[in-house]
Amino acid sequence: MFDLLERYGFEPRHDGDAIVLGNCPFHALARLHTQTVCGMNLHLLRGVLLGFEEDGLQACLEPGPGHCCVRLRPATSRPATTSS
């Protein structure tokens, strides 16, 4: 998956257990339509994770200067449910 992200211009790099995307391939469009492009990236990367059957990571919106608004973080386990 890391290779795919590199190939499509996301410039992935490891940050502890997370993957930071150093570039948004849609940055020119994101300047004018930030919310739309960030939402698109979030769903695009969630689809990539599903396609790779990667259940150890989850795509999260974490905008900030110098990187894409989406970060891939370790997936949190779902809380256990109790039955009555």
C-alpha atoms as a printed R data frame, in Angstrom:
   type eleno elety resid chain resno       x      y      z
1  ATOM     1    CA   MET     A     1   0.000  0.000  0.000
2  ATOM     2    CA   PHE     A     2   2.869  2.372  0.803
3  ATOM     3    CA   ASP     A     3   4.100  2.000 -2.801
4  ATOM     4    CA   LEU     A     4   0.652  2.855 -4.146
5  ATOM     5    CA   LEU     A     5   0.500  6.021 -2.044
6  ATOM     6    CA   GLU     A     6   3.959  7.029 -3.304
7  ATOM     7    CA   ARG     A     7   3.043  6.320 -6.918
8  ATOM     8    CA   TYR     A     8  -0.006  8.597 -6.750
9  ATOM     9    CA   GLY     A     9   1.817 11.509 -5.149
10 ATOM    10    CA   PHE     A    10   0.771 11.319 -1.500
11 ATOM    11    CA   GLU     A    11   4.409 11.208 -0.298
12 ATOM    12    CA   PRO     A    12   3.725  8.844  2.643
13 ATOM    13    CA   ARG     A    13   6.077  8.682  5.597
14 ATOM    14    CA   HIS     A    14   5.937  6.854  8.884
15 ATOM    15    CA   ASP     A    15   5.235  8.823 12.037
16 ATOM    16    CA   GLY     A    16   5.362  6.272 14.828
17 ATOM    17    CA   ASP     A    17   2.524  3.822 14.198
18 ATOM    18    CA   ALA     A    18   0.768  6.246 11.840
19 ATOM    19    CA   ILE     A    19   1.357  7.153  8.210
20 ATOM    20    CA   VAL     A    20   1.459 10.862  7.398
21 ATOM    21    CA   LEU     A    21   0.770 11.884  3.826
22 ATOM    22    CA   GLY     A    22   3.242 14.670  3.069
23 ATOM    23    CA   ASN     A    23   1.408 15.851 -0.033
24 ATOM    24    CA   CYS     A    24  -2.124 16.159 -1.317
25 ATOM    25    CA   PRO     A    25  -2.131 15.314 -5.034
26 ATOM    26    CA   PHE     A    26  -5.151 17.607 -5.321
27 ATOM    27    CA   HIS     A    27  -3.595 20.581 -3.490
28 ATOM    28    CA   ALA     A    28  -4.380 23.110 -6.248
29 ATOM    29    CA   LEU     A    29  -8.071 22.220 -6.094
30 ATOM    30    CA   ALA     A    30  -7.989 21.954 -2.296
31 ATOM    31    CA   ARG     A    31  -7.100 25.641 -1.999
32 ATOM    32    CA   LEU     A    32 -10.506 26.573 -3.388
33 ATOM    33    CA   HIS     A    33 -12.579 23.605 -2.215
34 ATOM    34    CA   THR     A    34 -10.873 22.414  0.951
35 ATOM    35    CA   GLN     A    35 -13.800 20.674  2.617
36 ATOM    36    CA   THR     A    36 -14.797 18.815 -0.552
37 ATOM    37    CA   VAL     A    37 -11.250 17.677 -1.396
38 ATOM    38    CA   CYS     A    38 -10.451 16.614  2.171
39 ATOM    39    CA   GLY     A    39 -13.688 14.619  2.338
40 ATOM    40    CA   MET     A    40 -12.879 13.040 -1.023
41 ATOM    41    CA   ASN     A    41  -9.367 12.101  0.159
42 ATOM    42    CA   LEU     A    42 -10.777 10.605  3.346
43 ATOM    43    CA   HIS     A    43 -13.182  8.357  1.445
44 ATOM    44    CA   LEU     A    44 -10.624  7.554 -1.254
45 ATOM    45    CA   LEU     A    45  -8.110  6.387  1.351
46 ATOM    46    CA   ARG     A    46 -10.756  4.443  3.272
47 ATOM    47    CA   GLY     A    47 -11.458  2.660 -0.024
48 ATOM    48    CA   VAL     A    48  -7.754  1.949 -0.499
49 ATOM    49    CA   LEU     A    49  -7.580  0.422  2.970
50 ATOM    50    CA   LEU     A    50 -10.640 -1.725  2.214
51 ATOM    51    CA   GLY     A    51  -9.206 -2.792 -1.135
52 ATOM    52    CA   PHE     A    52  -5.967 -3.872  0.498
53 ATOM    53    CA   GLU     A    53  -7.962 -5.538  3.304
54 ATOM    54    CA   GLU     A    54  -5.884 -3.441  5.715
55 ATOM    55    CA   ASP     A    55  -7.742 -3.620  9.014
56 ATOM    56    CA   GLY     A    56  -4.783 -2.449 11.083
57 ATOM    57    CA   LEU     A    57  -5.117  1.164  9.914
58 ATOM    58    CA   GLN     A    58  -7.931  3.670  9.669
59 ATOM    59    CA   ALA     A    59  -8.095  6.904  7.665
60 ATOM    60    CA   CYS     A    60  -8.753  9.965  9.858
61 ATOM    61    CA   LEU     A    61  -9.161 13.651  9.060
62 ATOM    62    CA   GLU     A    62  -6.312 15.526 10.734
63 ATOM    63    CA   PRO     A    63  -5.666 18.702  8.742
64 ATOM    64    CA   GLY     A    64  -2.528 20.680  9.439
65 ATOM    65    CA   PRO     A    65   0.178 22.608  7.655
66 ATOM    66    CA   GLY     A    66   2.671 20.735  5.520
67 ATOM    67    CA   HIS     A    67   0.721 17.518  4.872
68 ATOM    68    CA   CYS     A    68  -2.483 16.042  3.495
69 ATOM    69    CA   CYS     A    69  -5.562 16.394  5.692
70 ATOM    70    CA   VAL     A    70  -5.820 12.603  6.054
71 ATOM    71    CA   ARG     A    71  -3.598 10.534  8.314
72 ATOM    72    CA   LEU     A    72  -3.585  6.759  8.519
73 ATOM    73    CA   ARG     A    73  -3.674  5.754 12.178
74 ATOM    74    CA   PRO     A    74  -3.700  2.369 13.879
75 ATOM    75    CA   ALA     A    75  -7.257  1.098 13.942
76 ATOM    76    CA   THR     A    76  -8.949  1.187 17.298
77 ATOM    77    CA   SER     A    77 -10.704 -1.934 18.387
78 ATOM    78    CA   ARG     A    78 -14.426 -1.743 18.803
79 ATOM    79    CA   PRO     A    79 -15.691 -1.804 22.366
80 ATOM    80    CA   ALA     A    80 -16.993 -5.161 23.473
81 ATOM    81    CA   THR     A    81 -20.747 -5.418 23.548
82 ATOM    82    CA   THR     A    82 -22.621 -7.176 26.275
83 ATOM    83    CA   SER     A    83 -25.805 -9.082 25.790
84 ATOM    84    CA   SER     A    84 -28.523 -9.117 28.412
